[in-house]
XYZ file of C-alpha atoms in Angstrom:
775
model
C -33.462 95.562 152.732
C -31.844 96.446 156.062
C -33.123 98.783 158.624
C -32.955 102.785 157.680
C -30.144 104.899 158.968
C -30.104 108.901 159.266
C -27.050 109.892 156.814
C -23.725 109.017 157.859
C -24.569 107.415 160.949
C -22.503 104.224 160.324
C -21.303 101.727 162.344
C -17.993 101.857 161.030
C -17.708 105.364 160.904
C -19.178 107.423 163.542
C -16.936 110.187 163.407
C -18.324 111.239 160.114
C -21.734 112.000 162.171
C -21.929 115.953 161.886
C -25.182 117.539 163.681
C -24.865 119.898 160.504
C -25.995 117.119 158.029
C -29.803 117.357 160.074
C -29.434 121.086 160.341
C -32.226 123.057 158.715
C -31.418 125.827 156.162
C -32.116 128.991 157.158
C -35.512 129.914 157.489
C -36.522 126.387 157.109
C -37.924 123.781 159.403
C -35.217 120.738 160.390
C -35.560 118.024 158.070
C -33.416 114.518 158.505
C -32.150 112.537 155.575
C -32.894 108.728 156.000
C -31.388 106.443 153.933
C -31.985 102.877 153.586
C -28.865 100.338 153.147
C -29.757 97.351 150.801
C -27.931 94.030 149.592
C -28.654 95.431 146.138
C -26.747 98.813 146.752
C -23.207 99.048 144.945
C -20.555 99.594 147.517
C -16.725 99.926 146.771
C -13.825 100.506 149.055
C -12.737 103.648 146.761
C -13.894 105.829 144.368
C -13.663 104.682 140.413
C -10.504 105.929 138.629
C -12.289 106.257 134.893
C -15.358 108.108 133.991
C -17.479 105.209 132.976
C -17.298 103.405 136.352
C -18.506 106.536 138.175
C -21.085 105.919 140.291
C -24.457 107.166 138.330
C -26.984 109.427 139.501
C -29.997 110.871 137.172
C -33.683 112.167 136.578
C -33.966 111.444 132.978
C -33.119 115.277 131.924
C -29.739 115.716 134.144
C -27.120 113.167 135.631
C -23.782 112.709 137.356
C -21.294 110.504 137.778
C -18.897 110.442 140.953
C -15.197 109.386 140.821
C -11.808 110.609 141.256
C -9.516 112.134 138.730
C -6.149 112.283 140.242
C -6.368 113.452 143.606
C -9.647 115.475 142.675
C -13.140 114.287 143.735
C -15.251 114.773 140.390
C -18.867 115.041 139.456
C -19.111 114.597 135.804
C -22.162 116.345 134.687
C -24.758 115.600 131.894
C -28.157 117.041 130.248
C -30.104 115.057 127.761
C -30.625 117.843 125.558
C -27.130 119.004 125.198
C -26.586 118.220 121.433
C -24.970 119.644 118.448
C -27.468 119.514 115.768
C -25.485 120.668 112.706
C -27.298 118.896 109.691
C -25.538 116.333 107.598
C -24.597 117.785 104.240
C -24.703 114.753 102.377
C -28.319 114.157 102.725
C -29.729 116.169 99.924
C -29.198 116.190 96.056
C -30.611 113.789 93.708
C -28.848 110.690 95.620
C -30.617 111.201 98.775
C -33.378 108.542 97.894
C -33.974 104.766 98.647
C -34.377 104.535 94.643
C -30.821 105.448 94.080
C -29.317 103.172 96.443
C -31.136 100.494 94.546
C -29.859 101.400 91.471
C -26.473 101.475 92.323
C -26.401 97.885 94.372
C -28.339 96.399 91.087
C -25.181 97.618 88.923
C -22.734 96.526 91.074
C -21.643 99.696 92.179
C -22.122 100.067 95.672
C -18.777 102.227 97.151
C -20.433 105.624 95.947
C -23.273 104.677 98.410
C -21.095 104.086 101.151
C -19.036 106.956 100.741
C -22.191 109.173 100.214
C -23.764 108.151 103.184
C -21.965 105.702 105.482
C -18.609 107.345 105.723
C -19.795 110.681 106.804
C -20.877 109.561 110.128
C -17.577 108.646 111.206
C -15.754 111.322 109.341
C -18.005 114.372 110.831
C -18.061 115.364 114.402
C -21.282 115.952 114.500
C -24.469 115.904 114.852
C -23.535 114.399 118.445
C -24.701 114.331 121.774
C -22.252 116.485 123.875
C -21.244 116.842 127.536
C -21.582 119.228 129.697
C -18.393 119.674 132.049
C -17.753 118.565 135.608
C -17.633 119.724 139.203
C -13.985 119.184 140.854
C -13.423 119.164 144.454
C -10.337 119.274 146.245
C -8.633 119.239 149.668
C -5.984 117.521 151.714
C -6.503 113.792 152.224
C -9.000 113.532 149.072
C -7.040 110.325 148.069
C -8.466 106.809 148.784
C -11.775 106.439 150.445
C -13.082 104.492 153.368
C -16.006 103.571 151.711
C -18.584 104.407 148.517
C -22.008 103.758 148.516
C -24.606 104.104 146.184
C -28.300 103.757 147.987
C -30.075 102.677 145.127
C -33.427 102.893 147.210
C -32.852 106.363 147.914
C -30.980 107.354 144.880
C -27.974 109.198 146.999
C -24.367 108.401 146.857
C -22.372 108.514 150.103
C -18.411 108.949 150.149
C -16.421 108.482 153.823
C -12.860 109.122 153.757
C -10.525 107.796 156.706
C -9.800 110.809 158.008
C -13.474 111.932 158.821
C -14.335 113.943 155.853
C -17.614 112.633 154.100
C -20.015 113.463 150.953
C -23.819 113.063 150.267
C -24.852 113.731 146.591
C -27.788 113.318 144.854
C -29.513 114.278 141.748
C -33.023 115.518 142.376
C -35.753 113.081 140.923
C -38.045 115.861 139.410
C -35.846 118.951 139.253
C -32.719 119.647 137.000
C -30.337 120.209 139.746
C -28.238 118.112 141.920
C -26.864 118.554 145.731
C -23.874 117.468 147.570
C -22.934 117.962 151.367
C -19.181 117.578 152.592
C -18.369 117.421 155.974
C -14.845 117.583 157.700
C -13.775 119.992 154.937
C -11.154 122.828 155.830
C -11.967 126.220 155.765
C -12.603 127.590 152.060
C -13.441 124.380 150.939
C -15.400 125.060 147.762
C -16.267 123.861 144.089
C -14.537 124.372 141.048
C -16.110 123.768 137.263
C -13.732 121.598 135.211
C -14.509 122.516 131.309
C -14.643 120.595 128.455
C -11.806 121.046 126.273
C -13.126 122.384 122.903
C -10.374 124.898 121.788
C -7.015 124.178 121.254
C -4.148 126.602 122.745
C -3.142 129.031 120.145
C 0.259 128.527 120.595
C 0.206 124.733 122.000
C 1.012 123.413 118.348
C -1.397 121.043 118.682
C -3.796 121.992 116.164
C -3.084 119.781 113.560
C -3.227 116.673 116.011
C -6.882 117.285 117.194
C -8.328 114.000 115.105
C -10.745 110.925 115.820
C -13.068 111.556 118.852
C -11.666 114.595 119.802
C -14.187 117.423 121.303
C -11.904 119.851 119.709
C -13.365 118.739 116.457
C -16.784 120.105 117.044
C -14.784 123.726 116.335
C -16.225 125.594 119.536
C -15.157 128.720 121.320
C -13.900 127.683 124.363
C -16.087 128.807 127.188
C -15.585 130.556 130.156
C -16.546 130.312 133.905
C -17.736 133.625 135.865
C -17.780 134.066 139.544
C -20.010 136.079 141.741
C -19.329 135.674 145.487
C -20.554 132.028 146.251
C -21.678 131.133 143.014
C -19.942 129.759 139.801
C -21.393 129.880 136.161
C -19.700 128.325 132.830
C -21.173 129.661 129.740
C -20.656 127.495 126.729
C -21.795 128.330 122.999
C -22.173 125.669 120.220
C -22.934 125.271 116.617
C -25.940 127.490 115.427
C -26.429 129.899 118.531
C -26.682 126.605 120.683
C -25.415 127.229 124.402
C -25.813 125.993 127.895
C -24.623 126.780 131.470
C -23.770 125.266 134.614
C -24.108 126.891 137.622
C -23.138 125.855 140.970
C -23.813 127.549 144.370
C -22.435 126.813 147.842
C -22.323 127.824 151.561
C -21.058 126.700 154.540
C -23.642 125.766 157.350
C -21.362 125.361 160.051
C -17.416 125.427 160.649
C -16.241 121.844 158.157
C -19.484 121.569 156.703
C -20.531 122.952 152.857
C -23.470 122.077 151.070
C -24.263 123.245 147.194
C -26.189 122.906 144.483
C -25.687 122.368 140.421
C -27.874 123.017 137.862
C -27.499 122.982 133.667
C -29.821 125.176 131.520
C -29.634 124.914 127.864
C -30.965 126.553 124.610
C -34.009 124.457 124.632
C -34.793 125.089 128.290
C -34.146 128.812 128.012
C -36.672 128.563 125.162
C -39.420 126.732 127.411
C -39.049 129.938 129.645
C -37.445 127.592 132.242
C -35.059 129.301 134.830
C -31.547 129.489 134.209
C -29.140 127.343 135.553
C -27.488 130.479 137.819
C -31.473 131.421 138.972
C -31.933 128.091 140.061
C -29.229 127.658 142.120
C -29.540 131.206 143.583
C -33.186 130.452 144.323
C -32.681 126.763 145.619
C -29.832 127.237 147.753
C -31.435 128.398 150.811
C -34.135 125.411 150.558
C -31.153 123.128 151.523
C -30.100 119.684 150.908
C -31.666 117.841 153.596
C -35.429 120.195 153.003
C -35.166 119.504 149.226
C -34.448 115.618 149.836
C -38.106 115.303 151.084
C -39.701 115.321 147.589
C -36.855 113.558 145.868
C -37.352 110.736 148.268
C -41.040 110.659 148.266
C -40.417 110.140 144.030
C -37.856 107.608 144.329
C -40.068 105.528 147.190
C -43.199 105.570 144.915
C -40.814 104.163 141.930
C -39.684 101.571 144.092
C -43.199 100.534 145.195
C -44.413 99.596 141.468
C -42.897 96.259 141.543
C -40.161 94.063 143.340
C -38.943 90.370 143.078
C -37.122 87.738 145.317
C -34.811 85.188 144.064
C -32.801 82.606 145.014
C -29.734 83.794 142.911
C -28.327 86.861 144.697
C -25.991 88.031 141.478
C -29.240 88.069 139.419
C -31.587 89.736 141.903
C -29.046 92.529 142.610
C -28.602 93.153 138.860
C -32.118 93.483 138.206
C -32.589 96.236 141.229
C -29.520 98.007 139.684
C -31.239 97.590 136.277
C -34.152 98.895 137.989
C -32.175 102.023 139.607
C -30.569 103.136 136.364
C -34.035 102.939 134.477
C -35.713 105.318 137.134
C -32.454 107.524 136.727
C -32.367 107.758 132.983
C -36.346 107.679 131.950
C -38.724 110.652 132.658
C -41.774 112.024 130.489
C -40.413 115.523 129.599
C -37.021 114.384 129.076
C -35.581 113.189 126.059
C -35.899 109.310 125.811
C -32.889 106.915 126.583
C -30.099 107.542 124.263
C -27.057 105.119 124.417
C -25.459 106.330 127.659
C -28.649 108.813 128.391
C -27.415 111.289 131.131
C -24.256 109.416 131.287
C -22.067 111.112 128.397
C -18.413 110.591 128.317
C -16.360 112.892 130.462
C -12.421 111.838 128.388
C -12.649 114.840 126.303
C -13.894 112.850 123.374
C -17.330 112.576 121.775
C -19.155 109.883 123.458
C -19.402 106.150 121.849
C -21.482 106.276 118.543
C -21.992 109.960 119.334
C -24.543 109.291 122.069
C -26.990 109.263 119.784
C -30.332 107.150 119.496
C -30.177 103.732 117.677
C -33.694 102.346 116.330
C -32.106 99.303 115.386
C -32.075 97.743 118.795
C -30.864 100.056 121.297
C -33.706 102.364 122.285
C -36.351 99.610 121.714
C -34.377 97.190 124.092
C -33.990 100.068 126.490
C -37.756 100.150 127.404
C -38.445 96.294 127.520
C -38.687 96.321 130.885
C -41.120 98.981 131.489
C -44.049 97.036 130.601
C -44.242 94.082 132.819
C -42.158 96.196 135.534
C -45.035 98.452 135.868
C -43.219 101.504 134.993
C -45.430 102.883 132.298
C -45.131 106.322 133.221
C -41.436 106.400 132.595
C -42.327 104.503 129.470
C -43.998 107.465 128.383
C -41.225 109.458 127.816
C -40.184 107.289 124.681
C -43.610 107.450 123.100
C -43.849 111.096 123.934
C -41.035 112.009 122.210
C -41.590 109.737 119.040
C -44.972 110.962 118.649
C -43.196 114.903 118.639
C -40.975 113.763 116.232
C -43.857 112.583 113.583
C -43.331 115.626 111.661
C -39.564 115.482 111.178
C -40.062 111.519 110.657
C -42.569 112.063 108.043
C -40.584 114.654 106.262
C -37.886 111.799 106.162
C -40.159 109.161 104.713
C -41.431 111.392 101.983
C -38.154 112.688 101.022
C -36.162 109.124 101.078
C -38.456 106.666 100.406
C -40.906 108.485 98.433
C -43.962 107.023 100.295
C -46.730 108.737 102.635
C -47.052 107.338 106.036
C -44.439 107.249 108.354
C -40.870 105.242 109.204
C -37.912 106.540 111.584
C -34.099 106.733 110.578
C -32.476 104.162 112.294
C -29.856 106.540 113.913
C -31.447 109.769 114.809
C -30.539 113.308 116.638
C -32.334 114.908 119.495
C -34.601 116.503 116.851
C -35.563 113.371 114.739
C -33.014 113.946 112.185
C -31.230 111.106 110.187
C -27.778 110.925 111.043
C -26.551 108.075 108.591
C -24.037 105.570 109.293
C -24.462 101.798 108.103
C -27.668 102.622 105.489
C -29.113 99.241 105.785
C -29.880 100.042 109.287
C -29.960 103.514 109.564
C -32.160 104.030 106.928
C -33.903 100.895 107.479
C -37.266 101.025 105.737
C -38.904 98.745 108.678
C -37.620 101.124 111.705
C -40.782 102.705 112.437
C -42.450 99.306 112.768
C -40.262 98.009 115.546
C -41.071 101.481 117.267
C -44.730 100.672 116.526
C -44.580 97.386 118.944
C -43.730 100.164 122.175
C -47.250 101.990 121.088
C -49.021 98.492 121.112
C -47.150 97.242 124.347
C -48.383 100.056 125.916
C -51.860 100.073 124.940
C -51.878 96.142 125.481
C -50.555 96.549 129.615
C -52.474 99.921 130.273
C -55.940 99.564 128.408
C -55.697 102.964 127.713
C -58.157 102.952 124.973
C -57.789 106.572 124.618
C -54.069 106.095 123.731
C -55.131 103.343 121.240
C -57.187 105.419 119.369
C -55.297 108.692 119.712
C -51.508 107.343 119.243
C -50.928 103.642 119.118
C -53.604 103.113 115.982
C -52.556 106.355 114.173
C -48.706 105.229 114.402
C -49.090 102.154 113.512
C -51.650 102.657 110.663
C -48.744 105.265 109.367
C -46.241 102.778 109.439
C -48.622 100.347 107.533
C -49.556 102.667 104.786
C -45.326 103.430 104.254
C -44.826 99.762 104.033
C -47.918 99.090 101.675
C -46.924 102.000 99.321
C -43.190 100.877 99.359
C -43.551 96.909 98.379
C -43.362 95.746 95.401
C -44.505 92.404 93.642
C -42.611 89.457 92.671
C -43.244 87.162 89.671
C -45.626 85.153 91.662
C -47.746 88.035 92.847
C -46.370 87.874 96.456
C -45.343 91.243 97.928
C -41.651 92.027 98.942
C -39.684 95.015 99.669
C -37.302 96.661 96.961
C -34.343 95.919 99.077
C -34.073 94.464 102.889
C -31.502 93.750 105.103
C -30.891 92.293 108.566
C -29.058 94.008 111.089
C -26.324 93.875 111.290
C -25.130 90.711 109.128
C -22.384 91.541 106.750
C -21.957 94.976 108.266
C -22.398 97.603 105.709
C -21.365 95.620 102.486
C -23.005 95.216 99.463
C -23.764 91.772 100.598
C -25.632 93.062 103.530
C -28.773 93.693 101.079
C -30.935 91.023 100.145
C -33.027 90.984 96.882
C -35.449 88.788 98.932
C -37.129 90.281 102.263
C -35.560 88.804 105.362
C -36.952 87.472 107.987
C -36.357 90.647 110.340
C -38.086 92.922 107.549
C -40.881 90.549 106.824
C -41.557 89.918 111.128
C -41.942 93.846 111.210
C -44.180 93.820 108.283
C -46.403 90.901 108.921
C -46.709 92.247 112.489
C -47.417 95.578 111.275
C -50.241 94.429 109.340
C -51.442 92.290 111.773
C -51.347 94.618 114.476
C -52.771 97.231 112.221
C -55.847 94.948 111.435
C -56.432 94.094 115.081
C -56.433 97.609 116.410
C -58.995 98.622 113.659
C -61.235 95.936 114.762
C -60.751 97.254 118.560
C -61.640 100.861 117.669
C -64.709 99.568 115.010
C -63.213 100.503 111.696
C -64.148 97.446 110.062
C -63.223 98.395 106.473
C -59.886 99.237 107.779
C -59.526 95.844 109.171
C -60.202 93.919 106.273
C -57.902 96.282 104.274
C -54.779 95.237 106.498
C -55.682 91.953 107.068
C -55.947 91.485 103.109
C -52.353 93.102 102.823
C -51.095 90.868 105.220
C -52.351 87.659 103.286
C -50.047 88.880 100.078
C -46.779 88.773 102.196
C -44.617 85.284 102.680
C -44.050 83.267 105.146
C -41.041 83.003 107.158
C -37.668 81.419 105.561
C -37.124 78.599 108.067
C -34.670 75.697 107.509
C -35.689 72.401 109.081
C -32.174 71.689 110.553
C -31.396 75.083 111.986
C -34.494 76.991 112.378
C -35.032 80.939 111.681
C -32.879 81.985 108.668
C -31.656 85.685 107.650
C -33.588 85.369 104.547
C -34.300 82.490 102.001
C -30.769 80.343 101.156
C -29.092 82.259 103.865
C -29.168 80.442 107.250
C -27.612 81.477 110.691
C -24.081 80.051 110.087
C -22.142 82.362 111.729
C -21.758 83.820 115.182
C -23.624 87.267 115.032
C -24.283 89.745 117.740
C -27.857 91.012 116.348
C -30.498 88.663 116.422
C -32.698 89.929 114.053
C -33.321 86.796 112.473
C -35.432 85.454 114.991
C -37.680 88.767 115.415
C -40.838 86.925 114.718
C -40.221 84.613 117.744
C -39.105 87.768 119.930
C -39.767 90.320 120.760
C -43.024 90.087 118.328
C -44.447 86.954 119.083
C -45.695 85.893 115.828
C -44.063 82.632 116.407
C -44.608 81.184 119.654
C -44.729 77.801 121.857
C -48.317 78.165 122.013
C -49.275 78.160 118.405
C -48.534 74.344 118.383
C -46.135 71.823 117.189
C -44.619 73.486 114.155
C -43.649 76.378 115.839
C -41.831 74.628 119.015
C -39.796 72.944 116.372
C -38.661 76.008 114.840
C -38.079 77.587 118.119
C -36.097 74.606 119.223
C -34.036 74.549 116.305
C -33.287 77.907 116.354
C -32.163 78.307 119.386
C -30.121 75.169 119.322
C -28.384 76.654 116.366
C -27.551 79.988 118.451
C -25.955 77.863 121.353
C -24.111 75.308 118.658
C -22.313 78.241 116.595
C -21.549 80.046 119.833
C -21.267 83.825 120.980
C -17.536 84.325 119.414
C -19.200 87.716 118.035
C -21.753 88.383 120.722
C -21.990 91.697 122.584
C -23.327 91.718 126.281
C -26.956 92.604 125.185
C -26.865 89.498 123.070
C -26.632 87.434 126.227
C -29.526 89.845 127.705
C -31.504 89.086 124.751
C -30.667 85.660 124.697
C -32.192 85.537 128.538
C -35.571 86.534 127.086
C -35.092 84.230 124.213
C -34.817 81.221 126.453
C -37.601 82.249 129.302
C -39.831 82.779 125.930
C -39.284 79.276 125.367
C -39.857 78.157 129.070
C -35.883 77.233 129.127
C -35.580 78.344 132.893
C -31.763 77.088 133.322
C -30.753 78.482 129.732
C -32.242 81.993 130.563
C -30.753 82.171 133.852
C -27.240 80.880 132.644
C -27.435 83.852 129.791
C -28.549 86.511 132.429
C -25.407 85.356 134.544
C -22.889 85.874 131.964
C -24.120 89.227 131.167
C -23.868 90.390 135.008
C -20.935 88.670 135.466
C -18.824 89.134 132.379
C -20.148 92.134 130.529
C -20.579 94.960 133.082
C -18.356 97.619 134.908
C -18.227 97.511 138.387
C -21.009 100.229 138.495
C -22.972 97.819 136.662
C -22.779 99.469 133.394
C -23.043 97.283 130.215
C -19.565 97.275 128.428
C -20.754 95.772 125.308
C -17.417 93.677 125.152
C -16.267 90.561 127.499
C -14.736 92.329 130.291
C -13.364 88.969 131.918
C -11.582 88.065 128.385
C -13.056 84.600 129.512
C -14.029 83.406 126.113
C -17.674 84.624 125.902
C -16.853 86.623 123.462
C -14.237 88.020 121.220
C -15.083 91.340 121.790
C -13.077 92.689 124.445
C -13.511 96.242 124.037
C -15.669 98.610 126.529
C -17.682 100.943 125.054
C -20.402 101.581 127.526
C -24.132 101.593 126.228
C -27.283 100.802 128.286
C -29.572 98.548 126.107
C -27.953 95.584 127.481
C -28.845 96.579 131.147
C -32.321 96.899 130.602
C -32.902 94.044 128.291
C -31.405 92.120 131.347
C -33.922 93.197 133.282
C -36.590 92.474 131.114
C -35.387 89.085 130.645
C -35.634 88.309 134.552
C -39.495 89.298 134.274
C -40.047 86.938 131.348
C -38.655 84.501 133.884
C -41.489 85.102 136.417
C -44.621 86.206 134.445
C -45.571 86.119 130.980
C -49.070 86.907 129.487
C -48.202 87.881 125.778
C -50.409 84.979 124.594
C -53.752 86.631 126.602
C -53.106 83.762 129.156
C -50.830 84.609 132.066
C -48.083 82.243 132.809
C -46.450 82.262 136.157
C -43.161 81.119 137.269
C -42.745 79.919 133.318
C -39.212 79.922 133.027
C -37.430 79.504 136.482
C -34.980 76.900 136.801
C -35.736 73.813 138.966
C -33.502 74.356 141.834
C -35.395 77.648 142.510
C -37.463 76.438 145.199
C -38.333 79.940 146.377
C -39.186 82.716 144.429
C -41.584 85.981 144.672
C -42.684 88.870 143.012
C -44.767 91.848 143.424
C -46.733 93.852 141.338
C -45.642 93.002 137.853
C -48.036 94.116 135.241
C -49.629 91.748 132.717
C -51.481 92.786 129.647
C -54.866 93.493 129.919
C -53.653 96.078 132.728
C -53.742 93.240 135.607
C -50.941 93.608 138.803
C -49.930 90.461 139.973
C -48.027 89.128 142.936
C -46.831 85.483 143.330
C -45.039 83.709 145.856
C -43.445 80.164 145.270
C -42.167 78.580 148.266
C -40.912 74.697 148.486
C -41.201 74.735 144.650
C -44.942 75.123 144.909
C -47.047 78.621 144.078
C -49.059 78.882 147.212
C -50.428 82.528 146.904
C -51.428 85.031 144.122
C -52.666 88.273 144.344
C -54.339 90.142 141.326
C -55.558 93.687 140.972
C -57.354 94.894 137.559
C -56.776 98.448 137.106
C -59.477 98.246 133.907
C -61.608 94.954 134.328
C -61.977 92.247 131.937
C -61.207 88.651 131.932
C -58.277 87.522 133.686
C -57.114 83.857 131.886
C -54.468 82.401 134.389
C -52.831 79.005 133.615
C -53.676 77.166 137.046
C -50.326 77.214 138.785
C -51.695 75.133 141.912
C -51.138 71.383 142.243
C -53.551 71.544 145.089
C -57.037 72.632 145.172
C -57.369 76.332 146.116
C -59.411 78.816 147.369
C -60.456 82.299 145.831
C -60.900 84.869 148.216
C -61.780 82.455 150.913
C -63.746 80.360 148.738
C -62.831 76.608 147.847
C -62.327 75.940 144.071
C -61.809 72.067 143.896
C -62.212 71.656 140.360
C -58.627 71.086 138.435
C -59.059 73.278 135.557
C -56.265 74.173 133.370
C -56.986 77.847 132.749
C -58.380 79.509 135.711
C -60.838 82.235 134.313
C -61.946 85.395 136.634
C -64.087 88.154 135.270
C -62.997 91.438 137.211
C -64.232 95.064 137.910
C -62.214 98.221 137.262
C -59.925 98.222 140.613
C -60.955 94.722 141.959
C -58.598 92.657 143.890
C -58.422 88.984 144.048
C -56.419 86.478 146.059
C -55.868 83.054 145.558
C -54.065 80.918 148.034
C -53.213 76.698 147.580
C -54.098 74.397 150.025
C -52.689 71.022 150.934
C -55.730 68.702 152.226
């Protein structure tokens, strides 16, 4: 990281300096804004011309994208709980059962199922995430900028123009509000609110042309903007009494300087008795841009102190830091979890890609992968809090559709946990709750929070186990199976996408659930429950493995065509049931499975496929393969602002998908892949640098988290590990694969014996330092 600078004191643009930027708001103490430029920052020569390439700012609840539309600077605003929650009318009646779906499939009449449950997701405009609106700023000279920069360590975006105008803007880290400050602007400069177009003008003659993803299909009355002095308020009503407000207030600190604050409130925040957007901006404006930045900067400083890395590959290192930044901007306790686009909903007059919903057949799960070893458990708890809060809705869905007790989760769900439909093999998948259960288990394993285990993790896993136990049937040999099974998203939503035999995808999640339920029950001293779950586990079959091609989709169905979702190898990663540490049989299965992926190729992969592949290669200790996959993701599947665009943006043959719908799971799975290259602990033995390329001679990381609540920092120099620092949060025994080629010291004491596994008994809060020595 370069030296900190005061805001706008740039070597190339000293003309942008204004004492007003450092001036106090009325009745406050002067507070300078200090920014920390970094090689990891996003830096552009001009503002983006499309919303999905805008500079992202956010705090999990509200967000903004900074870009230019026409000749106006635009801040596209969003709030995570802006949703149209109208119910799906098709999810009722006698057909609304898994049993009816089975009957239609078995008699070869599957089209009624597609018409009933698949088609409405695309045909109906809602339920859906909806955009908020935008702020626009217009002034002479707001054309091409000189520089646009996102200071990721400060979460502040700055823009400078050739004629001396400048902007600094941020979304506060912990408050539902954002700030902007302009210098060099003319008298009378002020913001305007650009409203989403929800209503077709009566005299436009365009009513019949409103089709597809147009926002006007939602049928809302058009909202309006109310002005009162230096405050604008946009009020919009939606379905079923929903409403939200955008408010912006501004002031001129001195000639040529305008600063302001915006906020968004919703029906949900009103119900929590939180201040309205208008009340917030009126009360906070006098606090001022600079003074309010103090608590904002403190939060981000703490976030970045959690972990860091240093790689010899600048592309991968920068991308990891950008993913950490976006995670910090999108994940927060007290806010909804990360949806497909989080707090950056489309600002193009249309519904967001895939309605901006919560996809639980891959997207939410991958989005939270990096929080565990990345040492951001607090942000990850926002996801688990929401899942826990939605349990009543999930249990109601489970009973109504599957007819079972316990718990499952709709694979595609609304903000309030209701099912949305779509391809029902996955949107109503029988094992969705099991994949989500792994996140409860991961939090327990990485935090060792025993209260969490007893009060949340085990109850969730147990309820999923109850559901799967009741849902299963027995085949002729007495083995358990699902009545129908699937494997995301092979064969799309056709009847062929259902399997009579349990797929490896479902089987992996089922076997993991019963194994984990048994392990958790035993840890809690619930011996009889542990015995029960272990017995049920023994009644399920083993995985379908082809000796030549490895893990299959299902018995008799090998991985024989390029496919974006690696659902067939869940048992390997992320679940770890099949692992190199288990011996030669698993090693060969993993080798054959990955060789088949490579052989068949990426024709129908998405960007997230490469991120997941990076994790897979790292788990197999293939550093070169992991780095190559992650480089492909970063260089081919990301927009200039680092957003994952699903398709190959270079059109260089990395995929036949070349479209650009933006979703976030690929971004965060990338970060997890980097961390998997540097540290692994899923086998209860910590591996340092297990999957770094041989050419990476100098690598280091700080405060990555291992299972057991150990924080580990390590440095590799000239190809040798020479320092390891360990902090134990909860105490216990650390098992470390010996990374040293020479004798080493532990807290200054020589350890000359060359053991394969270093075992250290640690107390809560204890720190240990190991150093290599070349005698």
